[in-house]
Amino acid sequence: MQHLQSAPRHRSRPPRRVWAAVLTAGALAASLLGGWSASARPYPDDPAPSAGEAREAREALKAKVRTTLSLPAPPGSGATVKVLVFHASASGEEAPNVDAGIEAVEKIGRSGPAAQRFTVVATDDAGIFTKPRLGKFNAVVFLTGGGDVLDPEQEAGLEAYMEAGGGFLGIHDAARTEPYSEWFGGLVGARATGPTAVQRATVEVGDRQHPATRSLPLEWKRPDKWLNWTTNPSGDVHTVARVREATYRPGTGANGADHPVSWCRDYDGGRSFYTGMGGTAEAFAETDFRDHLRGALLWTTRLERADCRAAINSNYTSERVTSPNQPGQTDQIGEPHGLVVAKDGRVVYIGRGGAAGNAPVVTDWNNPDIGKGQGQVHVYDPKTKKVTFAGALTVFGNKGGGDELIKNEEGLLGVELDPDFLTNGWVYLHYTPHSRINRDTHMAERRVSRFTLDPATNKLDLASEKVLLNWPVQVHSCCHAGGGMAWDSKQNLYIATGDNNSSQFSGGYSGNNPKPHFKGVSFADARRTAGNTNNLNGKILRIHPEDDGTYTLPAGNLFTGQESDEGGGKTRGEIYVMGVRNPARIAVDPKTDVLYAGWVGPDAGEPSTTWGPAKYDTFAAITRPGNHGWPYCMGNNQPYRDRNLPDPDKPLGWYDCASPKNESPNNDGLVNLPPVTPNTIWYSPQGGGPDYPRDAHGVPSYKLSEQKLLLPWLKGGGQATMNGPVYRYDTASASKDKWPSYWDGKWFVGDFYDGDQPRHAVLTDPKTAGRGGLPTHAESLKKIIPVGAAGIRNLMDWKFAPDGSLYVLDYGRGFFTLDDKSALWRVTYKGGEPTPAAADVVKKEVR
């Protein structure tokens, strides 16, 4: 056993036994990233030095210490992997978790595979940081109490150790140590307030790859003293776990929905890991917490590589790749409405049909040009960095028509490329042709057609159109056209359609008013569309396109087309999902074939005890065909109130989400509908995941005073969901721009608006996804995909390219138009490889 003498000024009791545990070590390495140097520590009684004097003094101290230390680079380059546990306390009173902490690190060092074992030495003698033997340690663990435990020379020794490639693990009160040191504050990552009393809470484990977290539960329930942070470090450090404040009482200085608890970063040439957990002696007896510490030590000692750069904002670059249109032209972009990326990296993006803000608006239905717009297709080639105007469809999609004849959401709505696009050039477009509108009945046709794009010229052959699918839509009253499309691995095409319903006539609650109509066609009753088993609006359709331009129906859709409670003909076999309001964007996970969708909710600003929930914008992970509720139920199966003729203003009974019935006079489908599947994410102007106590019949109270927010990371207001992709990391790709594997399997959810609306990456639990299970973790992307005046303010679509970069469409500043802010952006990663470098991983012969 090795012994280190405890210095009297740090001794909390008579000299204790020296802690040492022998072990063998295997694969290890160090990453030497460029340093960051802060000013020397200003003590309260010292005169304030100038910045230059402070730097000179600190560098002089480090130079002096280096001559004593003779540090190898990286430290711990000998045959035995060693870990130093430093447990000094400025108060002289040793914290009650010290013995348990040292014992836990010892046990970690003795256990596990032989190649991961290490020797542990513990001391409270700060003199170790100015001694040559410091260089023998692969990592230093600070199991310290708060306060000033290092003099300037000792701190300079620790700094020199890190600059040489050392490893650091700070536990709990280490965030209070060296309170006057800016450099040490950077080393631990944040400064603590509190602590709170011991409370049981839920830890959300967002990093599923780091050795410190990969074996932990998605939602880790445990007791501890939960610290608050004076400044939230997320984005400056790589956060691997967060504590959910809704599961305990965080007290004064709470950090909110984003409350980091464990993180790491490559710091000043070395590797730093910090956890705010471990505030009790009992914590160190937990198997999961020891696994957490083990993984942190595997990385800090260089026994394993890990990525501690992936969630750091500064490692991402956002670049606008299109310029504003030339005056009077649309050479760069139309009214942004969707994008898709080809396997060769070309980006095909569409403009819905709105013209520049100064274009004339035709409001006379007798005018043949009413609503006439140009649905434009552009192609961006990242190899040449050039945009080609591929062509335009004449669509019903410009202003004119719709409510009050001033707005129109029809037009060119969606784009997808054939799975074999690089050989056949086929492009699928979802649009409303202007040539098919009826100016007498105010009816139009929506269709999905296949066109051919010339790969040599990037020009669209408009004469090549093959119409796969078409269906009627009313265009007397705006809105809700939907539009997104996506493929699954079996080459089935999913098509999102809006409920083709007015937002008016229901007070912003359920769109179920059967009274308004134009020439016999209802336009305010979504039971005619989204809630109708015989109508293709308000749905996500699934078809299998054939080479001849037709389609077949894959097995396993919601209906066969033959069901009826009256003998047949009341369902459409194309329907995969019914009960969606306005699903603009959908995505299919290429690994699991899970469908992800988001749709915009109605307009009610708050819940009503008479009519039901406020507007809920919704995201859903969809694992099987089903009914997702609109206009009967929303969120986690919160029902609306029925209404019907002769007086739709009179509320009837609450809808039964388990057994909904379509009793609208405008229904030509089944009366008895499939049960409603609860959704994954919903948010209102009050916040994310509103829920209420329910009565014996399952009806929520809908009283704001009784509201509970299940998803506090979400805010609402003006809101319009923009569902995003699930990222899948390509290990075979040599791209230097690809997002790191940390994001693999995470679902990107966003909103058209930038403010407080979502722009997050979320994790779901595969065991509950698709059945209403809430996300287990969410983290903001707002500084990676920047918001604000110079950023991406109005997110319209976002998709990953085969090279792992992210393309984002910014709509512009306004509605039903385009302007000089309408743009295509590209977001790339520049953080580099995981650390330590592969050549620096410790490789030790194991006998």
mmCIF file of C-alpha atoms in Angstrom, residues 402-726:
data_model
loop_
_atom_site.group_PDB
_atom_site.id
_atom_site.type_symbol
_atom_site.label_atom_id
_atom_site.label_comp_id
_atom_site.label_asym_id
_atom_site.label_seq_id
_atom_site.Cartn_x
_atom_site.Cartn_y
_atom_site.Cartn_z
ATOM 1 C CA GLY A 402 -60.318 31.318 -48.505
ATOM 2 C CA ASP A 403 -61.687 33.102 -45.448
ATOM 3 C CA GLU A 404 -62.439 36.707 -46.331
ATOM 4 C CA LEU A 405 -60.744 36.110 -49.694
ATOM 5 C CA ILE A 406 -57.349 37.089 -48.368
ATOM 6 C CA LYS A 407 -55.465 33.862 -47.608
ATOM 7 C CA ASN A 408 -54.889 30.453 -49.078
ATOM 8 C CA GLU A 409 -52.902 27.467 -47.806
ATOM 9 C CA GLU A 410 -53.278 25.338 -50.930
ATOM 10 C CA GLY A 411 -50.556 25.232 -53.577
ATOM 11 C CA LEU A 412 -47.397 23.156 -53.959
ATOM 12 C CA LEU A 413 -47.359 21.470 -50.567
ATOM 13 C CA GLY A 414 -44.905 18.590 -50.495
ATOM 14 C CA VAL A 415 -41.929 17.054 -52.263
ATOM 15 C CA GLU A 416 -40.230 13.673 -52.168
ATOM 16 C CA LEU A 417 -37.667 11.918 -54.342
ATOM 17 C CA ASP A 418 -38.032 8.362 -55.528
ATOM 18 C CA PRO A 419 -35.786 5.906 -53.659
ATOM 19 C CA ASP A 420 -34.068 5.334 -57.032
ATOM 20 C CA PHE A 421 -33.981 9.024 -57.927
ATOM 21 C CA LEU A 422 -30.324 8.981 -58.983
ATOM 22 C CA THR A 423 -31.145 6.536 -61.775
ATOM 23 C CA ASN A 424 -34.725 7.434 -62.724
ATOM 24 C CA GLY A 425 -34.948 11.139 -61.793
ATOM 25 C CA TRP A 426 -38.468 10.760 -60.380
ATOM 26 C CA VAL A 427 -39.809 13.527 -58.139
ATOM 27 C CA TYR A 428 -43.168 13.311 -56.326
ATOM 28 C CA LEU A 429 -45.087 16.564 -55.818
ATOM 29 C CA HIS A 430 -48.184 17.084 -53.659
ATOM 30 C CA TYR A 431 -50.143 20.042 -55.009
ATOM 31 C CA THR A 432 -53.422 21.744 -55.955
ATOM 32 C CA PRO A 433 -53.516 22.454 -59.713
ATOM 33 C CA HIS A 434 -55.122 25.766 -60.620
ATOM 34 C CA SER A 435 -56.606 24.179 -63.730
ATOM 35 C CA ARG A 436 -58.842 21.948 -61.602
ATOM 36 C CA ILE A 437 -60.657 24.554 -59.489
ATOM 37 C CA ASN A 438 -64.390 25.093 -59.894
ATOM 38 C CA ARG A 439 -65.145 28.790 -59.492
ATOM 39 C CA ASP A 440 -68.853 28.059 -59.093
ATOM 40 C CA THR A 441 -68.728 25.424 -56.326
ATOM 41 C CA HIS A 442 -65.392 26.566 -54.878
ATOM 42 C CA MET A 443 -64.078 23.029 -55.076
ATOM 43 C CA ALA A 444 -60.639 21.939 -56.214
ATOM 44 C CA GLU A 445 -58.568 18.824 -56.646
ATOM 45 C CA ARG A 446 -55.535 17.835 -54.615
ATOM 46 C CA ARG A 447 -53.129 15.374 -56.161
ATOM 47 C CA VAL A 448 -49.837 13.578 -55.780
ATOM 48 C CA SER A 449 -47.998 13.312 -59.070
ATOM 49 C CA ARG A 450 -44.709 11.956 -60.287
ATOM 50 C CA PHE A 451 -42.454 14.085 -62.486
ATOM 51 C CA THR A 452 -39.006 13.523 -63.971
ATOM 52 C CA LEU A 453 -36.058 15.781 -63.188
ATOM 53 C CA ASP A 454 -33.159 15.807 -65.624
ATOM 54 C CA PRO A 455 -30.081 15.063 -63.483
ATOM 55 C CA ALA A 456 -27.768 16.781 -65.935
ATOM 56 C CA THR A 457 -29.620 20.102 -66.050
ATOM 57 C CA ASN A 458 -31.648 19.963 -62.794
ATOM 58 C CA LYS A 459 -34.711 20.912 -64.835
ATOM 59 C CA LEU A 460 -38.169 19.513 -64.198
ATOM 60 C CA ASP A 461 -40.003 17.991 -67.152
ATOM 61 C CA LEU A 462 -43.566 19.236 -66.607
ATOM 62 C CA ALA A 463 -44.855 17.081 -69.457
ATOM 63 C CA SER A 464 -43.730 13.922 -67.652
ATOM 64 C CA GLU A 465 -46.500 14.098 -65.038
ATOM 65 C CA LYS A 466 -48.073 10.853 -63.843
ATOM 66 C CA VAL A 467 -50.990 11.464 -61.447
ATOM 67 C CA LEU A 468 -50.905 8.785 -58.748
ATOM 68 C CA LEU A 469 -53.681 9.920 -56.445
ATOM 69 C CA ASN A 470 -56.232 12.730 -56.394
ATOM 70 C CA TRP A 471 -59.168 13.736 -54.201
ATOM 71 C CA PRO A 472 -61.526 16.726 -53.772
ATOM 72 C CA VAL A 473 -60.922 19.657 -51.419
ATOM 73 C CA GLN A 474 -63.078 22.680 -50.735
ATOM 74 C CA VAL A 475 -61.354 26.024 -51.341
ATOM 75 C CA HIS A 476 -64.196 28.320 -50.345
ATOM 76 C CA SER A 477 -62.728 28.663 -46.850
ATOM 77 C CA CYS A 478 -59.105 28.501 -45.826
ATOM 78 C CA CYS A 479 -57.191 26.358 -44.391
ATOM 79 C CA HIS A 480 -55.185 23.294 -43.344
ATOM 80 C CA ALA A 481 -53.703 21.629 -46.386
ATOM 81 C CA GLY A 482 -50.861 19.662 -44.738
ATOM 82 C CA GLY A 483 -48.460 18.491 -47.394
ATOM 83 C CA GLY A 484 -45.464 16.525 -46.092
ATOM 84 C CA MET A 485 -44.399 13.198 -47.585
ATOM 85 C CA ALA A 486 -41.917 10.487 -46.557
ATOM 86 C CA TRP A 487 -40.808 6.946 -47.478
ATOM 87 C CA ASP A 488 -40.370 3.882 -45.322
ATOM 88 C CA SER A 489 -37.874 1.067 -45.909
ATOM 89 C CA LYS A 490 -40.427 -0.922 -47.954
ATOM 90 C CA GLN A 491 -40.799 1.987 -50.403
ATOM 91 C CA ASN A 492 -44.244 2.902 -49.137
ATOM 92 C CA LEU A 493 -45.018 6.592 -49.529
ATOM 93 C CA TYR A 494 -46.690 8.456 -46.640
ATOM 94 C CA ILE A 495 -48.703 11.577 -47.536
ATOM 95 C CA ALA A 496 -49.896 14.079 -44.919
ATOM 96 C CA THR A 497 -53.146 15.915 -45.642
ATOM 97 C CA GLY A 498 -54.800 18.699 -43.646
ATOM 98 C CA ASP A 499 -58.407 18.653 -42.475
ATOM 99 C CA ASN A 500 -59.460 21.173 -45.177
ATOM 100 C CA ASN A 501 -61.434 23.039 -42.534
ATOM 101 C CA SER A 502 -61.949 26.614 -41.403
ATOM 102 C CA SER A 503 -60.381 27.759 -38.142
ATOM 103 C CA GLN A 504 -63.495 29.805 -37.427
ATOM 104 C CA PHE A 505 -67.035 29.015 -36.212
ATOM 105 C CA SER A 506 -66.050 27.016 -33.116
ATOM 106 C CA GLY A 507 -64.473 29.582 -30.816
ATOM 107 C CA GLY A 508 -61.080 27.972 -31.349
ATOM 108 C CA TYR A 509 -62.095 24.604 -29.866
ATOM 109 C CA SER A 510 -63.131 21.441 -31.694
ATOM 110 C CA GLY A 511 -63.657 22.092 -35.394
ATOM 111 C CA ASN A 512 -67.017 20.359 -35.314
ATOM 112 C CA ASN A 513 -69.572 22.966 -36.348
ATOM 113 C CA PRO A 514 -71.853 21.321 -38.932
ATOM 114 C CA LYS A 515 -73.759 24.458 -39.885
ATOM 115 C CA PRO A 516 -71.561 26.597 -42.177
ATOM 116 C CA HIS A 517 -71.454 25.332 -45.745
ATOM 117 C CA PHE A 518 -71.089 26.552 -49.300
ATOM 118 C CA LYS A 519 -73.437 24.976 -51.820
ATOM 119 C CA GLY A 520 -73.883 21.956 -49.615
ATOM 120 C CA VAL A 521 -70.232 21.404 -48.740
ATOM 121 C CA SER A 522 -69.389 21.880 -45.063
ATOM 122 C CA PHE A 523 -66.238 23.862 -44.364
ATOM 123 C CA ALA A 524 -66.207 24.125 -40.534
ATOM 124 C CA ASP A 525 -66.880 20.513 -39.559
ATOM 125 C CA ALA A 526 -63.730 18.401 -39.423
ATOM 126 C CA ARG A 527 -65.915 15.359 -38.800
ATOM 127 C CA ARG A 528 -66.523 15.608 -42.557
ATOM 128 C CA THR A 529 -62.781 15.214 -43.142
ATOM 129 C CA ALA A 530 -60.316 14.296 -40.379
ATOM 130 C CA GLY A 531 -62.928 12.359 -38.416
ATOM 131 C CA ASN A 532 -64.387 10.672 -41.500
ATOM 132 C CA THR A 533 -63.216 7.178 -42.465
ATOM 133 C CA ASN A 534 -64.276 7.782 -46.080
ATOM 134 C CA ASN A 535 -62.389 11.020 -46.737
ATOM 135 C CA LEU A 536 -58.674 11.512 -47.471
ATOM 136 C CA ASN A 537 -58.370 14.905 -45.757
ATOM 137 C CA GLY A 538 -57.017 15.195 -42.205
ATOM 138 C CA LYS A 539 -55.063 11.977 -42.649
ATOM 139 C CA ILE A 540 -51.673 10.438 -43.158
ATOM 140 C CA LEU A 541 -52.039 8.168 -46.170
ATOM 141 C CA ARG A 542 -49.789 5.233 -47.035
ATOM 142 C CA ILE A 543 -49.522 3.931 -50.602
ATOM 143 C CA HIS A 544 -46.994 1.936 -52.629
ATOM 144 C CA PRO A 545 -46.177 3.745 -55.903
ATOM 145 C CA GLU A 546 -45.642 1.469 -58.900
ATOM 146 C CA ASP A 547 -43.309 2.062 -61.817
ATOM 147 C CA ASP A 548 -46.207 2.628 -64.218
ATOM 148 C CA GLY A 549 -47.420 5.669 -62.264
ATOM 149 C CA THR A 550 -50.170 3.894 -60.344
ATOM 150 C CA TYR A 551 -50.161 2.716 -56.758
ATOM 151 C CA THR A 552 -51.116 -0.302 -54.700
ATOM 152 C CA LEU A 553 -52.181 -0.503 -51.064
ATOM 153 C CA PRO A 554 -49.735 -2.060 -48.619
ATOM 154 C CA ALA A 555 -51.096 -4.467 -46.045
ATOM 155 C CA GLY A 556 -51.632 -3.119 -42.544
ATOM 156 C CA ASN A 557 -53.245 0.259 -43.156
ATOM 157 C CA LEU A 558 -56.011 1.404 -40.804
ATOM 158 C CA PHE A 559 -58.778 0.176 -43.122
ATOM 159 C CA THR A 560 -59.021 -2.339 -45.920
ATOM 160 C CA GLY A 561 -61.546 -0.218 -47.815
ATOM 161 C CA GLN A 562 -64.237 -2.845 -47.282
ATOM 162 C CA GLU A 563 -65.350 -2.126 -43.709
ATOM 163 C CA SER A 564 -68.779 -0.796 -42.998
ATOM 164 C CA ASP A 565 -71.368 -1.009 -40.307
ATOM 165 C CA GLU A 566 -73.927 -0.747 -43.102
ATOM 166 C CA GLY A 567 -72.547 -3.068 -45.783
ATOM 167 C CA GLY A 568 -69.438 -1.531 -47.374
ATOM 168 C CA GLY A 569 -68.037 1.543 -49.089
ATOM 169 C CA LYS A 570 -67.440 3.714 -46.044
ATOM 170 C CA THR A 571 -63.668 3.560 -45.633
ATOM 171 C CA ARG A 572 -60.600 4.377 -47.714
ATOM 172 C CA GLY A 573 -57.811 1.840 -47.804
ATOM 173 C CA GLU A 574 -55.164 4.554 -48.279
ATOM 174 C CA ILE A 575 -55.652 5.797 -44.702
ATOM 175 C CA TYR A 576 -52.851 4.905 -42.284
ATOM 176 C CA VAL A 577 -53.620 7.579 -39.647
ATOM 177 C CA MET A 578 -56.842 9.543 -39.207
ATOM 178 C CA GLY A 579 -57.698 12.390 -36.840
ATOM 179 C CA VAL A 580 -54.924 14.877 -37.625
ATOM 180 C CA ARG A 581 -55.602 18.566 -38.139
ATOM 181 C CA ASN A 582 -52.822 20.173 -40.187
ATOM 182 C CA PRO A 583 -49.753 17.921 -40.486
ATOM 183 C CA ALA A 584 -47.313 19.993 -42.498
ATOM 184 C CA ARG A 585 -44.239 17.803 -41.839
ATOM 185 C CA ILE A 586 -43.779 14.093 -41.346
ATOM 186 C CA ALA A 587 -40.694 11.879 -41.159
ATOM 187 C CA VAL A 588 -39.941 8.162 -41.030
ATOM 188 C CA ASP A 589 -37.012 6.866 -38.993
ATOM 189 C CA PRO A 590 -34.897 5.003 -41.576
ATOM 190 C CA LYS A 591 -33.760 2.509 -38.930
ATOM 191 C CA THR A 592 -37.050 1.588 -37.243
ATOM 192 C CA ASP A 593 -39.721 2.699 -39.767
ATOM 193 C CA VAL A 594 -41.481 4.578 -36.957
ATOM 194 C CA LEU A 595 -43.502 7.469 -38.388
ATOM 195 C CA TYR A 596 -43.146 10.884 -36.743
ATOM 196 C CA ALA A 597 -45.621 13.694 -37.357
ATOM 197 C CA GLY A 598 -46.658 17.074 -36.030
ATOM 198 C CA TRP A 599 -49.822 19.054 -36.563
ATOM 199 C CA VAL A 600 -51.097 22.506 -35.705
ATOM 200 C CA GLY A 601 -53.970 22.872 -33.243
ATOM 201 C CA PRO A 602 -57.004 25.190 -33.130
ATOM 202 C CA ASP A 603 -56.965 28.745 -31.838
ATOM 203 C CA ALA A 604 -58.467 28.772 -28.317
ATOM 204 C CA GLY A 605 -56.093 30.601 -26.004
ATOM 205 C CA GLU A 606 -57.148 28.715 -22.869
ATOM 206 C CA PRO A 607 -59.239 25.695 -21.881
ATOM 207 C CA SER A 608 -63.000 25.879 -21.455
ATOM 208 C CA THR A 609 -64.996 23.943 -18.900
ATOM 209 C CA THR A 610 -67.785 23.976 -21.506
ATOM 210 C CA TRP A 611 -65.971 23.056 -24.726
ATOM 211 C CA GLY A 612 -62.671 21.434 -23.743
ATOM 212 C CA PRO A 613 -58.935 21.967 -24.157
ATOM 213 C CA ALA A 614 -57.143 25.016 -25.463
ATOM 214 C CA LYS A 615 -55.237 24.848 -28.726
ATOM 215 C CA TYR A 616 -52.805 21.951 -28.576
ATOM 216 C CA ASP A 617 -50.081 21.774 -31.140
ATOM 217 C CA THR A 618 -49.123 18.128 -31.335
ATOM 218 C CA PHE A 619 -46.272 15.748 -32.116
ATOM 219 C CA ALA A 620 -46.721 11.993 -32.297
ATOM 220 C CA ALA A 621 -44.431 9.000 -32.604
ATOM 221 C CA ILE A 622 -46.612 6.599 -34.584
ATOM 222 C CA THR A 623 -45.759 2.914 -34.420
ATOM 223 C CA ARG A 624 -48.970 1.530 -35.915
ATOM 224 C CA PRO A 625 -52.070 2.706 -37.796
ATOM 225 C CA GLY A 626 -54.609 4.518 -35.685
ATOM 226 C CA ASN A 627 -56.932 7.386 -34.913
ATOM 227 C CA HIS A 628 -55.131 10.352 -33.334
ATOM 228 C CA GLY A 629 -58.240 12.133 -32.231
ATOM 229 C CA TRP A 630 -59.075 15.350 -34.086
ATOM 230 C CA PRO A 631 -61.723 16.761 -33.832
ATOM 231 C CA TYR A 632 -62.890 14.572 -30.911
ATOM 232 C CA CYS A 633 -59.904 14.422 -28.556
ATOM 233 C CA MET A 634 -56.447 15.986 -28.257
ATOM 234 C CA GLY A 635 -53.259 15.599 -26.225
ATOM 235 C CA ASN A 636 -53.350 12.596 -23.899
ATOM 236 C CA ASN A 637 -56.966 11.814 -24.845
ATOM 237 C CA GLN A 638 -58.605 14.967 -23.552
ATOM 238 C CA PRO A 639 -62.103 15.115 -25.074
ATOM 239 C CA TYR A 640 -63.984 17.984 -26.659
ATOM 240 C CA ARG A 641 -67.704 18.606 -26.346
ATOM 241 C CA ASP A 642 -69.981 17.437 -29.123
ATOM 242 C CA ARG A 643 -72.254 19.840 -30.995
ATOM 243 C CA ASN A 644 -74.804 19.326 -33.740
ATOM 244 C CA LEU A 645 -77.797 20.701 -35.578
ATOM 245 C CA PRO A 646 -80.159 22.379 -35.123
ATOM 246 C CA ASP A 647 -78.176 24.561 -32.681
ATOM 247 C CA PRO A 648 -74.402 24.048 -32.835
ATOM 248 C CA ASP A 649 -73.913 26.666 -30.125
ATOM 249 C CA LYS A 650 -75.525 24.311 -27.626
ATOM 250 C CA PRO A 651 -73.028 21.883 -26.076
ATOM 251 C CA LEU A 652 -73.920 18.206 -26.080
ATOM 252 C CA GLY A 653 -72.054 15.367 -24.355
ATOM 253 C CA TRP A 654 -68.322 14.898 -24.106
ATOM 254 C CA TYR A 655 -66.724 12.689 -26.743
ATOM 255 C CA ASP A 656 -65.600 9.238 -25.613
ATOM 256 C CA CYS A 657 -61.947 8.890 -26.664
ATOM 257 C CA ALA A 658 -62.062 5.130 -26.146
ATOM 258 C CA SER A 659 -65.055 4.720 -28.428
ATOM 259 C CA PRO A 660 -65.667 7.872 -30.485
ATOM 260 C CA LYS A 661 -68.698 8.189 -32.732
ATOM 261 C CA ASN A 662 -69.037 10.378 -35.818
ATOM 262 C CA GLU A 663 -72.651 11.542 -35.681
ATOM 263 C CA SER A 664 -72.177 14.556 -37.922
ATOM 264 C CA PRO A 665 -74.757 15.129 -40.660
ATOM 265 C CA ASN A 666 -71.727 15.670 -42.937
ATOM 266 C CA ASN A 667 -70.288 12.216 -42.316
ATOM 267 C CA ASP A 668 -70.371 9.664 -45.132
ATOM 268 C CA GLY A 669 -68.069 7.198 -43.393
ATOM 269 C CA LEU A 670 -68.360 4.905 -40.400
ATOM 270 C CA VAL A 671 -70.160 6.119 -37.293
ATOM 271 C CA ASN A 672 -68.150 3.969 -34.893
ATOM 272 C CA LEU A 673 -64.526 5.017 -35.111
ATOM 273 C CA PRO A 674 -61.283 3.388 -33.947
ATOM 274 C CA PRO A 675 -60.276 4.313 -30.387
ATOM 275 C CA VAL A 676 -58.125 7.403 -30.060
ATOM 276 C CA THR A 677 -54.389 6.868 -29.607
ATOM 277 C CA PRO A 678 -52.900 9.412 -27.165
ATOM 278 C CA ASN A 679 -50.139 11.601 -28.548
ATOM 279 C CA THR A 680 -46.512 12.021 -27.519
ATOM 280 C CA ILE A 681 -46.149 15.798 -27.163
ATOM 281 C CA TRP A 682 -48.726 18.582 -26.952
ATOM 282 C CA TYR A 683 -48.443 22.214 -25.925
ATOM 283 C CA SER A 684 -50.699 25.209 -25.467
ATOM 284 C CA PRO A 685 -50.237 28.922 -24.689
ATOM 285 C CA GLN A 686 -49.942 27.879 -21.018
ATOM 286 C CA GLY A 687 -47.035 25.506 -21.666
ATOM 287 C CA GLY A 688 -46.156 21.940 -22.507
ATOM 288 C CA GLY A 689 -48.288 18.896 -21.787
ATOM 289 C CA PRO A 690 -51.276 20.498 -20.000
ATOM 290 C CA ASP A 691 -53.224 17.960 -17.954
ATOM 291 C CA TYR A 692 -56.071 18.155 -15.434
ATOM 292 C CA PRO A 693 -57.774 16.026 -12.794
ATOM 293 C CA ARG A 694 -60.485 13.841 -14.326
ATOM 294 C CA ASP A 695 -63.924 12.881 -13.115
ATOM 295 C CA ALA A 696 -65.350 9.365 -12.918
ATOM 296 C CA HIS A 697 -66.041 9.427 -16.659
ATOM 297 C CA GLY A 698 -62.480 10.459 -17.523
ATOM 298 C CA VAL A 699 -63.369 14.060 -18.396
ATOM 299 C CA PRO A 700 -60.734 16.615 -17.326
ATOM 300 C CA SER A 701 -61.786 19.565 -15.197
ATOM 301 C CA TYR A 702 -60.240 22.042 -17.696
ATOM 302 C CA LYS A 703 -59.714 24.531 -14.849
ATOM 303 C CA LEU A 704 -56.526 26.543 -15.219
ATOM 304 C CA SER A 705 -56.096 26.570 -11.456
ATOM 305 C CA GLU A 706 -55.886 22.753 -11.553
ATOM 306 C CA GLN A 707 -53.636 22.517 -14.585
ATOM 307 C CA LYS A 708 -50.429 20.498 -14.402
ATOM 308 C CA LEU A 709 -47.767 20.855 -17.093
ATOM 309 C CA LEU A 710 -46.246 17.455 -17.883
ATOM 310 C CA LEU A 711 -43.672 18.840 -20.358
ATOM 311 C CA PRO A 712 -42.245 21.989 -18.737
ATOM 312 C CA TRP A 713 -39.500 22.364 -21.357
ATOM 313 C CA LEU A 714 -42.186 23.434 -23.827
ATOM 314 C CA LYS A 715 -43.778 26.854 -24.131
ATOM 315 C CA GLY A 716 -46.565 28.013 -26.405
ATOM 316 C CA GLY A 717 -48.217 31.202 -27.587
ATOM 317 C CA GLY A 718 -48.256 31.812 -31.305
ATOM 318 C CA GLN A 719 -47.418 28.258 -32.297
ATOM 319 C CA ALA A 720 -47.196 26.070 -35.379
ATOM 320 C CA THR A 721 -45.490 22.677 -35.139
ATOM 321 C CA MET A 722 -42.785 21.780 -37.625
ATOM 322 C CA ASN A 723 -41.927 18.138 -37.155
ATOM 323 C CA GLY A 724 -38.336 17.232 -37.916
ATOM 324 C CA PRO A 725 -36.284 14.132 -38.670
ATOM 325 C CA VAL A 726 -34.784 11.404 -36.535
#
